[in-house]
Coordinates of C-alpha atoms in Angstrom, one line a residue:
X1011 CA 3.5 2.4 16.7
X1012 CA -0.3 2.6 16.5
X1013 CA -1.9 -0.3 14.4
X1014 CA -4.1 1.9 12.6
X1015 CA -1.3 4.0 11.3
X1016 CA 1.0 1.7 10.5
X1017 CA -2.0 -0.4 8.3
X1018 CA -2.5 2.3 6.8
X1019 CA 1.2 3.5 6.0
X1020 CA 1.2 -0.5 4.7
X1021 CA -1.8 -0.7 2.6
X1022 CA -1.1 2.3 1.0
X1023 CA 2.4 2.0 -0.1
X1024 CA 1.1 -1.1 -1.5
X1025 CA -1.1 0.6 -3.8
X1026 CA 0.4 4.2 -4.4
X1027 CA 4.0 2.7 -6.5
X1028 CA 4.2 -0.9 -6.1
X1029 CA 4.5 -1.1 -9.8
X1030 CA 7.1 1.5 -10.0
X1031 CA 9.7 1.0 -7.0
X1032 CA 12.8 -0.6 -6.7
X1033 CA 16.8 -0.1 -6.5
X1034 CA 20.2 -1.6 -6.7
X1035 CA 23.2 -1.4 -4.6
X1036 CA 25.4 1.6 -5.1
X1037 CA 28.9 1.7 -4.1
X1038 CA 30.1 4.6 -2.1
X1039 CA 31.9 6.4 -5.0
X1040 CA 28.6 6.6 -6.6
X1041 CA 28.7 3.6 -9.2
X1042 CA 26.6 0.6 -9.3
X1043 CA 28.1 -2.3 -7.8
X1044 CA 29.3 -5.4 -10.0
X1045 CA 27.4 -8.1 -9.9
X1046 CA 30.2 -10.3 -8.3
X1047 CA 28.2 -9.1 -4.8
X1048 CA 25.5 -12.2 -5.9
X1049 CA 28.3 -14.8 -6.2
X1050 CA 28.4 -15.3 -9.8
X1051 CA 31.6 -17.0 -10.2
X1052 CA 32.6 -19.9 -12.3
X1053 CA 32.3 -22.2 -9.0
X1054 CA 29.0 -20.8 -7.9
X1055 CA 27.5 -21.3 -11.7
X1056 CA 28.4 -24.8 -11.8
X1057 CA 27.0 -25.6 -8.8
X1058 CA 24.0 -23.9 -10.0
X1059 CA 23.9 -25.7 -13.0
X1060 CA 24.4 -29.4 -10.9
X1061 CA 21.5 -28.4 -8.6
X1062 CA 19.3 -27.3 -11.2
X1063 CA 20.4 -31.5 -12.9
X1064 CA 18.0 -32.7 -10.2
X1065 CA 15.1 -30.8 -10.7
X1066 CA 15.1 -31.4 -14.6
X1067 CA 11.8 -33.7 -14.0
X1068 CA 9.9 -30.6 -13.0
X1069 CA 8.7 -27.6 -15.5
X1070 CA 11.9 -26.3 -16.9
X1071 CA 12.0 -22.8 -18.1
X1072 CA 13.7 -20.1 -16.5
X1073 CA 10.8 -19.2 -14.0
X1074 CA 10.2 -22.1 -12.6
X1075 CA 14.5 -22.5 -12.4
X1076 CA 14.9 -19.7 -10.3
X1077 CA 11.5 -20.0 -7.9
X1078 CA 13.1 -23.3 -7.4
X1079 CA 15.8 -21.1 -5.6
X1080 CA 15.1 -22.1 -1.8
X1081 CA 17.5 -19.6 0.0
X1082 CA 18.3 -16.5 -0.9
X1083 CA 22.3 -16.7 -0.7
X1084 CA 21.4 -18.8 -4.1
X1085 CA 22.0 -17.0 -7.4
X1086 CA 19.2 -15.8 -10.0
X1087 CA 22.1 -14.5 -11.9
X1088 CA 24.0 -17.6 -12.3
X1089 CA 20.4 -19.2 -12.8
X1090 CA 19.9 -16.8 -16.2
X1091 CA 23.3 -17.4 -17.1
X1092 CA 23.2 -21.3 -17.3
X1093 CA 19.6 -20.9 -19.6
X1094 CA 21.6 -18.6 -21.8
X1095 CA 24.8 -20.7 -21.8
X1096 CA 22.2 -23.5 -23.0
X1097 CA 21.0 -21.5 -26.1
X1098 CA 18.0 -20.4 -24.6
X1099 CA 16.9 -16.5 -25.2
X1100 CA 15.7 -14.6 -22.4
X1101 CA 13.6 -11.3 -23.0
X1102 CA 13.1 -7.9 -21.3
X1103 CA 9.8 -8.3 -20.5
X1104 CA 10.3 -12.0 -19.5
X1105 CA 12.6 -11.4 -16.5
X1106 CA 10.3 -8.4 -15.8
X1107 CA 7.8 -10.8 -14.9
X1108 CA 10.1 -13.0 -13.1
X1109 CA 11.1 -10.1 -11.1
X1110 CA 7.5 -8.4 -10.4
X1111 CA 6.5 -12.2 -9.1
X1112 CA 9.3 -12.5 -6.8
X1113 CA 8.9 -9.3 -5.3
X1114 CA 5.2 -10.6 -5.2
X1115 CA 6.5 -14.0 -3.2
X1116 CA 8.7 -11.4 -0.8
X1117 CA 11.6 -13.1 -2.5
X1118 CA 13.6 -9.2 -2.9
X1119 CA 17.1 -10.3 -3.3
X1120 CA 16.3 -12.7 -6.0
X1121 CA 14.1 -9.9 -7.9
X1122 CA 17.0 -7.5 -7.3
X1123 CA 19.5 -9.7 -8.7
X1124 CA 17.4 -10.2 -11.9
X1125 CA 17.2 -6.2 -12.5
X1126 CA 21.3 -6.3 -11.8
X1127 CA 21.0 -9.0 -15.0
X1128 CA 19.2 -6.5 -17.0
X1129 CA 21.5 -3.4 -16.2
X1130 CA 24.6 -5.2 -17.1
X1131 CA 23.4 -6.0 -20.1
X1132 CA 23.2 -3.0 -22.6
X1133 CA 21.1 -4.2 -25.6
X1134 CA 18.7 -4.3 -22.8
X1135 CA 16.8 -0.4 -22.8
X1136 CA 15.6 -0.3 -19.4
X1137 CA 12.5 1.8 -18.8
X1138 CA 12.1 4.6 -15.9
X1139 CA 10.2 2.1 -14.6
X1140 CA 12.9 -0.4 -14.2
X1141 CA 15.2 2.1 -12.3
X1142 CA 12.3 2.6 -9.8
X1143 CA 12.1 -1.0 -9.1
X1144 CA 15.7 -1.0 -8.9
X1145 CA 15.2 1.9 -6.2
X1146 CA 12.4 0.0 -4.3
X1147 CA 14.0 -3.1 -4.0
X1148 CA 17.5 -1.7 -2.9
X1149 CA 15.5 -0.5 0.1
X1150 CA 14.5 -4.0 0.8
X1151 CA 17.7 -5.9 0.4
X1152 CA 20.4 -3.1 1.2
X1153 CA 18.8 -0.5 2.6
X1154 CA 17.7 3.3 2.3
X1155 CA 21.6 4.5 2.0
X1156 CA 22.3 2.0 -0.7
X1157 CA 19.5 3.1 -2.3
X1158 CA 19.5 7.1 -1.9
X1159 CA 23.0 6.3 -3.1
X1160 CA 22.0 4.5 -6.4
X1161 CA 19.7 7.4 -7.3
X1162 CA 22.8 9.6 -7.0
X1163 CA 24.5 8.1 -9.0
X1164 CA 21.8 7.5 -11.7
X1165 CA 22.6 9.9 -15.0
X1166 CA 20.3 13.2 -14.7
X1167 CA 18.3 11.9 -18.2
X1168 CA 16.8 8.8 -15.3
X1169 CA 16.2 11.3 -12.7
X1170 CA 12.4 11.1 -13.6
X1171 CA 9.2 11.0 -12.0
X1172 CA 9.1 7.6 -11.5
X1173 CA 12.6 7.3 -9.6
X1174 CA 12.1 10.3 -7.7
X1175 CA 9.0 9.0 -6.0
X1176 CA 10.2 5.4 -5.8
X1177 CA 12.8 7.3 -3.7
X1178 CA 10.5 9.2 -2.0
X1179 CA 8.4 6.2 -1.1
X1180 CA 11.9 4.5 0.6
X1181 CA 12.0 7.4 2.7
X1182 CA 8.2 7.5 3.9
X1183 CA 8.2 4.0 4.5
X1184 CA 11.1 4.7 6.7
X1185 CA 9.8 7.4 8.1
X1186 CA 12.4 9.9 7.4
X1187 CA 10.3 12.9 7.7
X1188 CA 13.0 15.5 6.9
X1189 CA 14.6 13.7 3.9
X1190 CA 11.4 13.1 2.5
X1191 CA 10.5 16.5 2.7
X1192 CA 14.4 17.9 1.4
X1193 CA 13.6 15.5 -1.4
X1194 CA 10.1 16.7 -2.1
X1195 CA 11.7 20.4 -2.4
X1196 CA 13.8 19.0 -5.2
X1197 CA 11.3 17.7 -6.8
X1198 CA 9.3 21.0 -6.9
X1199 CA 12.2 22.2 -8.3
X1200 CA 12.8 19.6 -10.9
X1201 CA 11.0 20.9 -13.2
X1202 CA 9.7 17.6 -14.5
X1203 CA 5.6 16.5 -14.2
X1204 CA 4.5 14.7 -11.4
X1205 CA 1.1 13.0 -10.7
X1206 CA -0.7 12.2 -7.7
X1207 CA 1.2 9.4 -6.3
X1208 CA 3.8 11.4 -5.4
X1209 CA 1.6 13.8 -3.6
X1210 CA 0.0 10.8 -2.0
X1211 CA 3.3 9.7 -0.4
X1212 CA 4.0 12.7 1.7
X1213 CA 0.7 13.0 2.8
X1214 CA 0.8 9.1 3.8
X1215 CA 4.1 10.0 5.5
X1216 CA 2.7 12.9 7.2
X1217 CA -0.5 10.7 8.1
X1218 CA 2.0 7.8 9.8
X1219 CA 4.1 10.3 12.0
X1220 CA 1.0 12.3 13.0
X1221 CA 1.6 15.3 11.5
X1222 CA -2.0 15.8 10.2
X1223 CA -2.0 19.4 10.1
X1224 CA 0.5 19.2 7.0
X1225 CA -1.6 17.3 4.8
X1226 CA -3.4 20.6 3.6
X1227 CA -0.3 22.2 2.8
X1228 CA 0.7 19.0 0.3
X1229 CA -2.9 19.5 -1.4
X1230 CA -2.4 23.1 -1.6
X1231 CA 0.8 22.3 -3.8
X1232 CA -0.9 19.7 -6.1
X1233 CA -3.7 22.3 -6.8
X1234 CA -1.3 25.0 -7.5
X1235 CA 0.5 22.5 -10.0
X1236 CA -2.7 21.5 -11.3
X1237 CA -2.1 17.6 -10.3
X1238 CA -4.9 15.8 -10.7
X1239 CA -6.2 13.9 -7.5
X1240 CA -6.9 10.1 -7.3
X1241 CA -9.5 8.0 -4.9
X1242 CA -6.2 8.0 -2.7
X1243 CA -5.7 11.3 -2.3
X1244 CA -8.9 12.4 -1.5
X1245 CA -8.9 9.7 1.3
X1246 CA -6.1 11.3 2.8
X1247 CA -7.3 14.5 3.0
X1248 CA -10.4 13.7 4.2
X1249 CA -9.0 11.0 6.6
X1250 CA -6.7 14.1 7.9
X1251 CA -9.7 16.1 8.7
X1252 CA -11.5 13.6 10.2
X1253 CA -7.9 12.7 12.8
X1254 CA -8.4 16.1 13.4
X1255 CA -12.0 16.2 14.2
X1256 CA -13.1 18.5 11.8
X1257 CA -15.9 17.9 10.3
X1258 CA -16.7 20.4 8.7
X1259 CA -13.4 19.7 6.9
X1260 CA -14.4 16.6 6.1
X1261 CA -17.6 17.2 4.1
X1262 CA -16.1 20.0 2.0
X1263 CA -13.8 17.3 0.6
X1264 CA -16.2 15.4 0.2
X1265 CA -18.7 17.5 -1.5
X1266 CA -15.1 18.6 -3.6
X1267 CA -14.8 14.8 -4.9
X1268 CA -18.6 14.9 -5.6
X1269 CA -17.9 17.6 -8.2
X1270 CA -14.7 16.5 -9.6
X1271 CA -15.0 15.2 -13.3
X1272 CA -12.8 12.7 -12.7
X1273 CA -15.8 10.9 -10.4
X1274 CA -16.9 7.5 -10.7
X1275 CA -18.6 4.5 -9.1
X1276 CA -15.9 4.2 -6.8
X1277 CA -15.6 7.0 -5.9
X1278 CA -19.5 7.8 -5.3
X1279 CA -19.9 4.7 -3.0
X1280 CA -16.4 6.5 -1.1
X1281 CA -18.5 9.4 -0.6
X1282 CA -21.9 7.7 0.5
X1283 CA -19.6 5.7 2.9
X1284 CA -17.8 8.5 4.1
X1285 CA -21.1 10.8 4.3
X1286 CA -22.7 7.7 6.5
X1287 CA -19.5 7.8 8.9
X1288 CA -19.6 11.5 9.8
X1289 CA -23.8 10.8 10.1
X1290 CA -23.6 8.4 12.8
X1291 CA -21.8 10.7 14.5
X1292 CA -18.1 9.2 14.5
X1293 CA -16.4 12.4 14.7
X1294 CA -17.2 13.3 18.2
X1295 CA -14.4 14.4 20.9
X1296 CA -14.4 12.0 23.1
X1297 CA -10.9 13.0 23.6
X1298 CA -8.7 13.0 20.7
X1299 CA -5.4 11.8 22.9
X1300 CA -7.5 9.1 24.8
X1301 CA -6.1 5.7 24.5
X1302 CA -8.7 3.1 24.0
X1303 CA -6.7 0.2 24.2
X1304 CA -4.2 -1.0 27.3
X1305 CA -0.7 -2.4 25.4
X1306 CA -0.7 -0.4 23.0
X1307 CA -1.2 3.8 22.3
X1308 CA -3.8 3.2 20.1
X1309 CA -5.8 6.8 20.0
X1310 CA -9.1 7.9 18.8
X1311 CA -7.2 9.9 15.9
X1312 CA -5.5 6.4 14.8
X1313 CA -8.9 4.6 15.3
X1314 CA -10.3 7.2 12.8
X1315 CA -7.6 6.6 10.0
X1316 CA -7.7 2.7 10.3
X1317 CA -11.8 3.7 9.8
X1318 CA -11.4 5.3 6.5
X1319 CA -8.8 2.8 5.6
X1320 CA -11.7 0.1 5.4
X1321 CA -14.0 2.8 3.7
X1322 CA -11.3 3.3 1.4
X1323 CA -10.9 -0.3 0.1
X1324 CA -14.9 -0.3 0.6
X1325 CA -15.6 2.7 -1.7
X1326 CA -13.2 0.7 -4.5
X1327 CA -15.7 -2.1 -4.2
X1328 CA -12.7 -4.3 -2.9
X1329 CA -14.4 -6.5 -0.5
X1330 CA -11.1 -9.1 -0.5
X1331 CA -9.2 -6.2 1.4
X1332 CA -11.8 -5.0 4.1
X1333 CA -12.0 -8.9 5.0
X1334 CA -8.3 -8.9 5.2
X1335 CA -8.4 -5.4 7.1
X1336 CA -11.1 -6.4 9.5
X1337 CA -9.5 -9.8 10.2
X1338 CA -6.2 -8.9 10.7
X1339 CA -7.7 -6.2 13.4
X1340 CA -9.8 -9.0 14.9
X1341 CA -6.5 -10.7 15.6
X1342 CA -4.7 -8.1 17.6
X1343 CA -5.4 -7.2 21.2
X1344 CA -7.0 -4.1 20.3
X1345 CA -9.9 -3.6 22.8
X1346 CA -12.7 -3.3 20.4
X1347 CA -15.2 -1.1 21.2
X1348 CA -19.1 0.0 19.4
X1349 CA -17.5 2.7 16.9
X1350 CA -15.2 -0.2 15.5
X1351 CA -18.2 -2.1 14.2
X1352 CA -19.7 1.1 12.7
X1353 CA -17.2 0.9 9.7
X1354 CA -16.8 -2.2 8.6
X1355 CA -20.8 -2.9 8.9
X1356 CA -21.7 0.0 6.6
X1357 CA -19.3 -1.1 4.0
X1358 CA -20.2 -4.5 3.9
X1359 CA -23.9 -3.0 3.7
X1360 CA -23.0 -0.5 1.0
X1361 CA -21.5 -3.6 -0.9
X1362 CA -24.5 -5.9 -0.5
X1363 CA -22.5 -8.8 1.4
X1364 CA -25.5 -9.5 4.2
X1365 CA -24.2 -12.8 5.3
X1366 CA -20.9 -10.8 6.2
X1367 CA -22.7 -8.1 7.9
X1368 CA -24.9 -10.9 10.2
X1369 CA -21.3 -12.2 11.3
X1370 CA -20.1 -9.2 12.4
X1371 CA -23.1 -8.2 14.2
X1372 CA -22.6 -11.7 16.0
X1373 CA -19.4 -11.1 17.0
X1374 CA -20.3 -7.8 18.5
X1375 CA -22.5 -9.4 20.1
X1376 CA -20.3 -12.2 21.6
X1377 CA -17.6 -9.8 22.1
X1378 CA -16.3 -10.0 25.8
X1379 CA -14.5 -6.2 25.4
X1380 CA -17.7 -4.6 23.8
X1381 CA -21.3 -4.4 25.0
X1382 CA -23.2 -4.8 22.0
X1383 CA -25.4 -1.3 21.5
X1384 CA -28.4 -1.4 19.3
X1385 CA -28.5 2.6 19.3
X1386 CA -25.3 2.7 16.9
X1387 CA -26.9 0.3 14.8
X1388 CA -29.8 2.5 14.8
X1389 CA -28.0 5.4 14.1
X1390 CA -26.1 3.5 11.0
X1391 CA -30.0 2.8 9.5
X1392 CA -30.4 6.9 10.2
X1393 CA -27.7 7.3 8.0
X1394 CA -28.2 4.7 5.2
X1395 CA -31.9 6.6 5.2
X1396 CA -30.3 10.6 5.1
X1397 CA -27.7 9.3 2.3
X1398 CA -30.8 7.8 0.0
X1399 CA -30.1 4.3 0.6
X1400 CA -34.0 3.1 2.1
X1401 CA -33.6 -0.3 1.0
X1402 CA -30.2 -1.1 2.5
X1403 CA -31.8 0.9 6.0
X1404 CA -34.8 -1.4 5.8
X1405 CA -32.7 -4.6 5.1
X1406 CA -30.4 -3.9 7.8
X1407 CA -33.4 -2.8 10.3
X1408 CA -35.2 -6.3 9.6
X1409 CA -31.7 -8.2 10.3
X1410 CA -31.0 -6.1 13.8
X1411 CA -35.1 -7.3 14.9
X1412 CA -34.6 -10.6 13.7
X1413 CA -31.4 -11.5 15.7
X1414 CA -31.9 -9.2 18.5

């Protein structure tokens, strides 16, 4: 699979419904599945309970007992049941917490087991939230049957917006193009509101298995439901065009976002980013199919997503991520070549970081794949001037003649 689509696919899922994903095991007659599957029995507890003797030195309330947990066959049920068997009270929004910091750690069977806790326990009233989770984390532990199963089985009254795309999510991450696209018909269908995230995940889906072209058709929908677009949708659509080469495309989305009410500082640095991209002349056919790198298929179309990928995180003023974007493509054994500096240059430029932008410019320069070329970076200062940006142009002209 191509880097630049499957970073994308990853980063995106991470922001589209983190906070709204999960799942617990169904049972194939449709019913949720006891919690004897985490080995809560009187044995198991008591062991529990004799491990947990040696740690009583260390902070002891009920998060730090079950990140003490080392492997995952060990129980966060039988954890929560010792505290309450103690006299201790344990809260909805407590083991919420708990749960939404595991899943942070990568620790899913642990989070999962806490939301079995809070299912099985009825003066708990579990929000549609919680059943999303419940959906999200299923996939992780179990898998996509145990948790397409679950949302079967969930009474219609939690068949909401918030579990329907938790579900859909499962199935884009898997890419399961024709499930996601049965279930996106049902949710048409439905009746019930969605928002953008929803949208956003088939058109992510449709981005990771190359199948650009549909992306339009998922915009077309939100507009005639009168969905309101995010920062994320946008960058899909325009990130679509762009795989596609069509620039033209391109800037009527963009020039769409500039007149959308919703508009903000975010997304006006997006567009200034996106507008110097297109400038410096990124979108040329150098042969859409061509593969730029040996090992792997990466293609110009991929290159161009992974592009606005940075832009993306740029545009949000999240300069954390484009480090972590820029180093973790630094680390393959992608051949870099000029356009691949273009990018992450102009977004550390838009944001101001100069000291980042003179590293990358030196490791263009020591790059044994890529011939340094002072004409893109002349091109870049063309396009910082056109967008009405003369004093980043001139700080990044005097930079390129002072360590060229």
């Amino acid at each position: 699979m191509a880097l630049a689509a499957r970073t994308l696919l990853l980063h995106f899922r991470r922001y589209f419904a983190s906070s709204t994903l999960a799942t617990t095991y169904a049972a194939a007659t449709n019913t949720v599945t006891p919690a004897r599957h985490f080995s809560t029995t009187p044995d198991a507890i008591r062991q529990e309970s004799r491990d947990d003797d040696v740690s009583q030195t260390l902070d002891d309330d009920l998060r730090s007992r079950i990140f003490r947990l080392r492997l995952p066959k060990r129980s966060a049920s039988n954890i929560i049941q010792n505290w309450v068997n103690e006299g201790n009270s344990v809260t909805l929004p407590q083991l919420r917490l708990i749960s939404r910091d595991l899943r942070k750690s990568h620790r899913y069977k642990h989070a999962l087991e806490i939301t079995e806790w809070m299912v099985s326990h009825e003066e708990y009233n579990l929000s549609d939230a919680d059943y999303a989770a419940r959906i999200d984390l299923m996939t992780k532990v179990f898998g996509i049957d145990a948790a397409e199963r679950y949302f079967e089985s969930l009474p219609q009254a939690a068949k909401t917006n918030e579990t329907y795309t938790a579900l859909l999510h499962s199935y884009a991450g898997a890419k399961l193009t024709d499930k996601a696209e049965d279930l996106f018909l049902r949710i048409k269908d439905s009746g019930l509101t969605f928002n953008a995230i929803t949208y956003n995940e088939m058109m992510t889906l449709y981005m990771s298995v190359g199948q650009m072209e549909k992306v339009s058709s998922v915009i077309e929908e939100l507009k005639q439901q009168k969905v309101v677009p995010d920062l994320f949708t946008y960058n899909l659509w325009i990130s679509s065009c762009a795989a596609m080469l069509d620039i033209g495309g391109a800037r009527s989305v963009i020039a769409e976002m500039n007149q959308d009410s919703n508009s903000d500082e975010s997304w006006l640095r997006y567009c200034n980013l996106a507008n110097i991209y297109i400038t410096t002349g990124q979108l040329t056919d150098s042969g859409a199919s061509s593969i730029v790198e040996a090992e792997k298929s990466i293609t110009q179309r991929d290159w161009i997503t992974y592009d606005f990928l940075i832009i993306l995180h740029a545009g949000m003023g999240k300069k954390d991520m484009v480090d972590q974007i820029w180093k973790s493509l630094r680390m393959t054994k992608q051949k870099m070549i000029g356009r691949n500096y273009i990018p992450i240059l102009s977004s550390y430029l838009m944001l101001g970081h100069m000291e980042e932008v003179a590293e990358v410019l030196d490791q263009w320069k020591n790059s044994t794949t890529s011939v340094f070329d002072r004409s893109l970076c002349d091109r870049l200062v063309d396009a910082f001037l056109e967008t009405g940006f003369a004093e980043k142009a001139e700080t990044f002209r005097l930079l390129l003649d002072r360590n060229h």
